[in-house]
mmCIF file with all atom_site columns, C-alpha atoms in Angstrom:
data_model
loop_
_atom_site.group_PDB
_atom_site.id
_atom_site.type_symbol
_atom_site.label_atom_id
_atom_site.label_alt_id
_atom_site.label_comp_id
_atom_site.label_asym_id
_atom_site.label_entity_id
_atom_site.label_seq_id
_atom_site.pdbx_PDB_ins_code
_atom_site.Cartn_x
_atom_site.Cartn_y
_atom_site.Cartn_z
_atom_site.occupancy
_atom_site.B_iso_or_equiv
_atom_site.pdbx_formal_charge
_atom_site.auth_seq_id
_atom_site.auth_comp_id
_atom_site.auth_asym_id
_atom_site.auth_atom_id
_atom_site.pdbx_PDB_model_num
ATOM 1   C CA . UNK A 1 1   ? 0.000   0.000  0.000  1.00 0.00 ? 1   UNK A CA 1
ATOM 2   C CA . UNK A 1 2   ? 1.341   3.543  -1.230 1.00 0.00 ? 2   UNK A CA 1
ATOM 3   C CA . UNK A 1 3   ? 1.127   5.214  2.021  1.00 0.00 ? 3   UNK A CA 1
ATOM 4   C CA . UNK A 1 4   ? 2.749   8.975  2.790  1.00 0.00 ? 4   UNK A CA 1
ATOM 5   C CA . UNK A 1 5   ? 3.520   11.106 5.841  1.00 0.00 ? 5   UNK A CA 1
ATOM 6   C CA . UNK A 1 6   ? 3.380   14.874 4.939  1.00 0.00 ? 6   UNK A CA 1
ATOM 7   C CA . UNK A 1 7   ? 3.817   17.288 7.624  1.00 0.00 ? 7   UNK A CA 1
ATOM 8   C CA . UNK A 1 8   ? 4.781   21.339 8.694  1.00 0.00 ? 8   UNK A CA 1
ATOM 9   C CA . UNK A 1 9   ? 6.918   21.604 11.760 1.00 0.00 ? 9   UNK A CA 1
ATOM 10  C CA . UNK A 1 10  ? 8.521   24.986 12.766 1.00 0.00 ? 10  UNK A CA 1
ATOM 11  C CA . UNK A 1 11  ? 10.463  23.662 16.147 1.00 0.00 ? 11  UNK A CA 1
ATOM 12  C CA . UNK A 1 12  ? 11.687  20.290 15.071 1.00 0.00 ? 12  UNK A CA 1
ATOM 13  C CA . UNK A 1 13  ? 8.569   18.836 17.649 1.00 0.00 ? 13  UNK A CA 1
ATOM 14  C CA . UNK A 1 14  ? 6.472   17.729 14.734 1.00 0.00 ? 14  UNK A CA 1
ATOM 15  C CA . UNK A 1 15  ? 8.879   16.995 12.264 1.00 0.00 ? 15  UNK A CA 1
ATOM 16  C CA . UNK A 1 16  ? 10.299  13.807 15.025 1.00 0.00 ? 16  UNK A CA 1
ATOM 17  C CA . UNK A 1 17  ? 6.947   12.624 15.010 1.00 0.00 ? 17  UNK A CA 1
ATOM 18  C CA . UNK A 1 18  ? 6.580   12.718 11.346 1.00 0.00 ? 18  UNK A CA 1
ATOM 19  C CA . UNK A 1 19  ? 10.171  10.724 11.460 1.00 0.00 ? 19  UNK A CA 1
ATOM 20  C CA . UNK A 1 20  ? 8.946   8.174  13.652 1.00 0.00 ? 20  UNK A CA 1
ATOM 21  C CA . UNK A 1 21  ? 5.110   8.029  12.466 1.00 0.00 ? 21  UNK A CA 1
ATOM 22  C CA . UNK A 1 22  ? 6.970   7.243  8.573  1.00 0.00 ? 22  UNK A CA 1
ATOM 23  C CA . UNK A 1 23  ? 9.343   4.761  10.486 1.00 0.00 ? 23  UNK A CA 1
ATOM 24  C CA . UNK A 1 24  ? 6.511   2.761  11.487 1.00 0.00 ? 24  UNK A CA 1
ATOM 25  C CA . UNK A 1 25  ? 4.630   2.539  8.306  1.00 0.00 ? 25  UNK A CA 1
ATOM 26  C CA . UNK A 1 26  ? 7.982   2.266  5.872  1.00 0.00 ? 26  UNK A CA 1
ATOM 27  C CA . UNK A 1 27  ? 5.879   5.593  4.250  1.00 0.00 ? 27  UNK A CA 1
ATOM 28  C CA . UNK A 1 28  ? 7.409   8.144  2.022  1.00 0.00 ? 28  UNK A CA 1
ATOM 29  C CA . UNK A 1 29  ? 8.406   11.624 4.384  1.00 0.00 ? 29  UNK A CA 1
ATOM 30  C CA . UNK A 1 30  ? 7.719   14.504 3.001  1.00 0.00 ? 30  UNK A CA 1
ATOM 31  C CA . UNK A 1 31  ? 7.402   18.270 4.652  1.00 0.00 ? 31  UNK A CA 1
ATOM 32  C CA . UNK A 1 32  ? 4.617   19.932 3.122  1.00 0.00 ? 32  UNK A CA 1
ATOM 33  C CA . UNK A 1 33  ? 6.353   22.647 1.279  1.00 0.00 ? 33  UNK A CA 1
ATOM 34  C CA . UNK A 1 34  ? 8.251   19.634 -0.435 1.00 0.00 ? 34  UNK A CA 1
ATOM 35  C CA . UNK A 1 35  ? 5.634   17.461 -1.431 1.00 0.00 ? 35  UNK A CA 1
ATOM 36  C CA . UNK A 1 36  ? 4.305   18.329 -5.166 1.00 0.00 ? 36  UNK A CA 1
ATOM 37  C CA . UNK A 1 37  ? 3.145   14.607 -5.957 1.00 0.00 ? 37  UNK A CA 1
ATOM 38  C CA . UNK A 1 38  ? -0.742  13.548 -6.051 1.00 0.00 ? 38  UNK A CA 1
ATOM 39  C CA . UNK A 1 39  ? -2.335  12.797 -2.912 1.00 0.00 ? 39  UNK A CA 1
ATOM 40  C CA . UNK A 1 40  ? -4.769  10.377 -5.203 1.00 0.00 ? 40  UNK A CA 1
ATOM 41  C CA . UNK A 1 41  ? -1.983  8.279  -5.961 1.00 0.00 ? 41  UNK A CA 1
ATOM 42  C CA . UNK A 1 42  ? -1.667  7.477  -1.885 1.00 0.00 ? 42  UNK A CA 1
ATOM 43  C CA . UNK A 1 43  ? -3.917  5.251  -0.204 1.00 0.00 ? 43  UNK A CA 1
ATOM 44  C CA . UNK A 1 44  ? -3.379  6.064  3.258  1.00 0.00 ? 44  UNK A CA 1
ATOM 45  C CA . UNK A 1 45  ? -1.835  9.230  4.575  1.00 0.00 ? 45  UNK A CA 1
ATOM 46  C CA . UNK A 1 46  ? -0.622  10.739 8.082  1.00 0.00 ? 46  UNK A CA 1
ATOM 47  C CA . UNK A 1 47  ? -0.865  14.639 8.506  1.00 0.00 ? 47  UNK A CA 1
ATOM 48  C CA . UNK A 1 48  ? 1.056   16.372 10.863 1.00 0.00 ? 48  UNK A CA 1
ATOM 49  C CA . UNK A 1 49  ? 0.620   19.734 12.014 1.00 0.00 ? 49  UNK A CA 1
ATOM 50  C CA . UNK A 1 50  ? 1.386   21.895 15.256 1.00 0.00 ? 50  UNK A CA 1
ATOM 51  C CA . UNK A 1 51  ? -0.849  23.688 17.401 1.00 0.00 ? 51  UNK A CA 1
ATOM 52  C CA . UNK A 1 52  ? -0.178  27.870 16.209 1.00 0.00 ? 52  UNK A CA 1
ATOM 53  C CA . UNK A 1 53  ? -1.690  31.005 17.135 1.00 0.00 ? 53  UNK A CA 1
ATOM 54  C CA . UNK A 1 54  ? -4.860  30.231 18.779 1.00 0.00 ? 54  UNK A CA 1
ATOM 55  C CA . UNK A 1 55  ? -5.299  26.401 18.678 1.00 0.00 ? 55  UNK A CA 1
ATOM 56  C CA . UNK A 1 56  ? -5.278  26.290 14.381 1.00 0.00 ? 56  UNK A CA 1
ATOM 57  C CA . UNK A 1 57  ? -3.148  24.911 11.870 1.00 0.00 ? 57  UNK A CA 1
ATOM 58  C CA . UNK A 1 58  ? -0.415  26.527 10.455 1.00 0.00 ? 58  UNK A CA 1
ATOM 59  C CA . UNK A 1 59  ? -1.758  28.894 8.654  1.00 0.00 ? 59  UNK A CA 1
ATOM 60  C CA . UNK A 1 60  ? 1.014   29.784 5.457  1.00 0.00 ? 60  UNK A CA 1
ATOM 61  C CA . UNK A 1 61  ? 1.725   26.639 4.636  1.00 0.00 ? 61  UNK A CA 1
ATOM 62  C CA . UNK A 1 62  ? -0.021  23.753 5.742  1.00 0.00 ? 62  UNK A CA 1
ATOM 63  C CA . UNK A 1 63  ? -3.520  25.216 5.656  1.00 0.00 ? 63  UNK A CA 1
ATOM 64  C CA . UNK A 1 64  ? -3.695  26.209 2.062  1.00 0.00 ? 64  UNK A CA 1
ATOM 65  C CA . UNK A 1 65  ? -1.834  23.216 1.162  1.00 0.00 ? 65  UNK A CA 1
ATOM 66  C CA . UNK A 1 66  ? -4.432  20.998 3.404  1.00 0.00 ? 66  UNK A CA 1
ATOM 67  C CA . UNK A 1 67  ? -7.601  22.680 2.006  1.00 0.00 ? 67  UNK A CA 1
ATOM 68  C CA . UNK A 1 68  ? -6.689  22.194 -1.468 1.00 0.00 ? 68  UNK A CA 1
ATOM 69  C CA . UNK A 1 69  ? -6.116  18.208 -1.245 1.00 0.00 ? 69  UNK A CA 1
ATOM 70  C CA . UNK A 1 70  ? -9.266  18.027 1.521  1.00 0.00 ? 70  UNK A CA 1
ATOM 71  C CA . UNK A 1 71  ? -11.594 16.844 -1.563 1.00 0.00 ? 71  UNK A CA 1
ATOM 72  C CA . UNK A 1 72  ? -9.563  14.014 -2.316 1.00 0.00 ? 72  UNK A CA 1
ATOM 73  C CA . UNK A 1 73  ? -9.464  12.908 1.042  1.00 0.00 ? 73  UNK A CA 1
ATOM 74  C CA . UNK A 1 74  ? -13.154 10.783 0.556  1.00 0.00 ? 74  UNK A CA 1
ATOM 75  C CA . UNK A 1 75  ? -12.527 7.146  1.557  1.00 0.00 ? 75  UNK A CA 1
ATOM 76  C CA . UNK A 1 76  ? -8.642  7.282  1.994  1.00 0.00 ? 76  UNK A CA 1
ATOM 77  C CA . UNK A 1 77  ? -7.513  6.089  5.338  1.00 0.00 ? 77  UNK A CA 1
ATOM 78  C CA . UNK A 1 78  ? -6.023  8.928  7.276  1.00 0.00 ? 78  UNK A CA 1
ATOM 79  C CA . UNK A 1 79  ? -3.694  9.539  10.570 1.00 0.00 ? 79  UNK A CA 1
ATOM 80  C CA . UNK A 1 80  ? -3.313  12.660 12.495 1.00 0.00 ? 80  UNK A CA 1
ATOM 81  C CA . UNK A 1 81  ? -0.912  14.262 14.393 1.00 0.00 ? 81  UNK A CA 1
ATOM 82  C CA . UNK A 1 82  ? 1.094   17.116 15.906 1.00 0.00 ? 82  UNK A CA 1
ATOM 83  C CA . UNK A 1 83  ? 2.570   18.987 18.995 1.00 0.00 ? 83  UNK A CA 1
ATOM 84  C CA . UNK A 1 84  ? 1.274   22.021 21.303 1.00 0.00 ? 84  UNK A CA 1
ATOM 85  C CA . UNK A 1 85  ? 2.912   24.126 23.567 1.00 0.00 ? 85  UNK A CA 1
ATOM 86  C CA . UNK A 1 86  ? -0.514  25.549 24.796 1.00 0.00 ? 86  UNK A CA 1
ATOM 87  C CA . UNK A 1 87  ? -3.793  25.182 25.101 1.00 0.00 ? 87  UNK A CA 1
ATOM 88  C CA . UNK A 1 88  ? -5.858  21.375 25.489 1.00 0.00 ? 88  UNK A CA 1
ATOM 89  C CA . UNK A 1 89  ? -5.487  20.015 22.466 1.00 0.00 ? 89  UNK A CA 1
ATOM 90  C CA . UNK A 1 90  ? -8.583  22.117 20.425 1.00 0.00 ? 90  UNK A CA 1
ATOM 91  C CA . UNK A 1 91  ? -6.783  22.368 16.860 1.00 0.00 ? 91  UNK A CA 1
ATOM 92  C CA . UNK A 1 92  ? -6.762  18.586 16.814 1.00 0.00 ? 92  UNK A CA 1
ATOM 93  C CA . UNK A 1 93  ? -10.576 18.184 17.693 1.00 0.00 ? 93  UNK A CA 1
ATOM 94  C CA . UNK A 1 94  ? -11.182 20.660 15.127 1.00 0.00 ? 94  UNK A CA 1
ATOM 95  C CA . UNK A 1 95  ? -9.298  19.005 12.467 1.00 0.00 ? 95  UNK A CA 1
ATOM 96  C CA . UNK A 1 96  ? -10.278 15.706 13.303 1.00 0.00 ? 96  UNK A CA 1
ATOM 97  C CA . UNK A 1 97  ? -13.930 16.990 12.903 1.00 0.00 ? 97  UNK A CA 1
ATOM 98  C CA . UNK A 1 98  ? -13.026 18.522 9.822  1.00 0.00 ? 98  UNK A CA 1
ATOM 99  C CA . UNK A 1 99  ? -11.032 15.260 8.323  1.00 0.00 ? 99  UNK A CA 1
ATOM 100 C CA . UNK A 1 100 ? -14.330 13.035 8.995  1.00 0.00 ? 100 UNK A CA 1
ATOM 101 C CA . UNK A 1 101 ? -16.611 15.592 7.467  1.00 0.00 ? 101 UNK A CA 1
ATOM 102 C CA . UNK A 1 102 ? -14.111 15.305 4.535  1.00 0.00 ? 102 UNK A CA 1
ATOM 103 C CA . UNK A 1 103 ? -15.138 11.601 4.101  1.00 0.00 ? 103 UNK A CA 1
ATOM 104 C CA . UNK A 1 104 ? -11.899 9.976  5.206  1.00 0.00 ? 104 UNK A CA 1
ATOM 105 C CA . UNK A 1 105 ? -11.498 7.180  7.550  1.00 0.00 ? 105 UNK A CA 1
ATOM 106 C CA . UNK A 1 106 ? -9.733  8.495  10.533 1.00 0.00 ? 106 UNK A CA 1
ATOM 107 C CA . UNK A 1 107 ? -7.657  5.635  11.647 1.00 0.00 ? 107 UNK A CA 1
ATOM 108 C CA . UNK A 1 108 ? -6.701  7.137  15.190 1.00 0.00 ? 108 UNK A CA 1
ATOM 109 C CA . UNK A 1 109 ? -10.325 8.705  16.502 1.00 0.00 ? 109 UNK A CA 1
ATOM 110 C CA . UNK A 1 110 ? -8.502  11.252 18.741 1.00 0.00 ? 110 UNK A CA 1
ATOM 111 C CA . UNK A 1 111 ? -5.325  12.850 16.731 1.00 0.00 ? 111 UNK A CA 1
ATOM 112 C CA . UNK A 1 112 ? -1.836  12.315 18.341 1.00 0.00 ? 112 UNK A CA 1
ATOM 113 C CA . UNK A 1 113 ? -0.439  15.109 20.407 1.00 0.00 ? 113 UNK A CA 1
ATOM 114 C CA . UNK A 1 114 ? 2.885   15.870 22.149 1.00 0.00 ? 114 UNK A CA 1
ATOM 115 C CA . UNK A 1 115 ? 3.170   18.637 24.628 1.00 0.00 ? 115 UNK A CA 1
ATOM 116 C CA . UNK A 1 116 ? 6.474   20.244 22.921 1.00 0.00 ? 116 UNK A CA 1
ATOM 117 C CA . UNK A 1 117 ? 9.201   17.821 22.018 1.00 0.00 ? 117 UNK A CA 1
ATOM 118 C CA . UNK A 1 118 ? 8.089   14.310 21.388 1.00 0.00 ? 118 UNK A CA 1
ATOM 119 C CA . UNK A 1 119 ? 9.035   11.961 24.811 1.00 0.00 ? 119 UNK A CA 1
ATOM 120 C CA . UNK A 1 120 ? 10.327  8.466  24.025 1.00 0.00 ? 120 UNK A CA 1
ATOM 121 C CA . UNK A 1 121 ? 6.755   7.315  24.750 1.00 0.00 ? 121 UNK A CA 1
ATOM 122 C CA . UNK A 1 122 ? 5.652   10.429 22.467 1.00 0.00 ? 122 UNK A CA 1
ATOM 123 C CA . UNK A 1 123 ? 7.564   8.502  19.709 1.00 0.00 ? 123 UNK A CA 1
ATOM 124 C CA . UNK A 1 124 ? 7.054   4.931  20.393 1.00 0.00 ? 124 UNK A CA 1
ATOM 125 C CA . UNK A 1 125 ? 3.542   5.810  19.888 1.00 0.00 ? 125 UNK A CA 1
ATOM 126 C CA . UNK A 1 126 ? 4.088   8.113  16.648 1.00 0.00 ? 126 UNK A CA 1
ATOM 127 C CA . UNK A 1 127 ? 5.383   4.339  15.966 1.00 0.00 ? 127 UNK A CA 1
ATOM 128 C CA . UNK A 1 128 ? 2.465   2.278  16.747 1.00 0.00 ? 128 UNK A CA 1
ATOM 129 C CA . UNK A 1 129 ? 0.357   4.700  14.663 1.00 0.00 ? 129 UNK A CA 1
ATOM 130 C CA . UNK A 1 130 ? 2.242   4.995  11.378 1.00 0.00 ? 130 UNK A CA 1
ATOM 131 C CA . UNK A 1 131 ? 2.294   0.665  11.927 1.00 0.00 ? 131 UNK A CA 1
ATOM 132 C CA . UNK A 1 132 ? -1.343  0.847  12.170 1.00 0.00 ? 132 UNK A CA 1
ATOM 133 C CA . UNK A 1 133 ? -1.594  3.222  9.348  1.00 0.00 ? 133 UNK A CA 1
ATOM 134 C CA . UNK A 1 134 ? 0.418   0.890  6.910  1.00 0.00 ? 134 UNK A CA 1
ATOM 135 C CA . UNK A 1 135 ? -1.344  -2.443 8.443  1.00 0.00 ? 135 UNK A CA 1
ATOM 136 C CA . UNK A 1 136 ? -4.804  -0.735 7.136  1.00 0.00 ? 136 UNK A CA 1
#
């Protein structure tokens, strides 16, 4: 299965998870300004994304880059994750919300978050989700 982790990090937090979540599912890594393939040709993806401003994706990259692939996202089987430095997590709920009314199968029902940098557990479990993701 043709399976891709595409993700925006600004600290390095995101970006290990995006490491390890690929790790797990032997997926192609890409950060979202360097990914210029067809998110059709994937058949399960894992989005990452931090927590910015007030609990919403990154807004110059990742969001216009996000809502232009969100109509291909009908049926494809989809992972999310991301840190936070603030806040209780709201920017996930959102997108996970979002994701589902976007017709993809969420494969982990509540997104992945790491309070700043990922913790060894953090990672094992960025792990565990990109197996689960490639196992789908």
């Amino acid at each position: 299965m043709k399976t891709a982790v595409i993700y925006w990090s600004g600290t390095g937090n995101t970006e290990a998870m995006a490491v390890a979540v690929a790790d797990g599912a032997g997926a192609e890594l890409f950060s979202v300004s360097d990914f210029s393939g067809n998110i059709g040709d994937y058949e399960a993806v894992a989005f990452g994304c931090p927590a910015m401003g007030a609990e919403v994706l990154e807004e110059e990259e990742f969001e216009p880059f996000f809502s232009s692939i969100e109509s291909k996202l009908n049926g494809k089987k989809v992972a999310l994750f991301g840190s936070y430095g603030w806040g209780d997590g709201e920017w996930m709920r959102n997108w996970e919300d979002r994701v589902k009314d976007d017709g993809a199968v969420l494969l982990n029902d509540e997104g992945l978050i790491a309070n700043e940098f990922p913790s060894d557990e953090d990672l094992e479990k960025c792990k565990a989700l990109g197996k689960m993701l490639a196992e789908s």
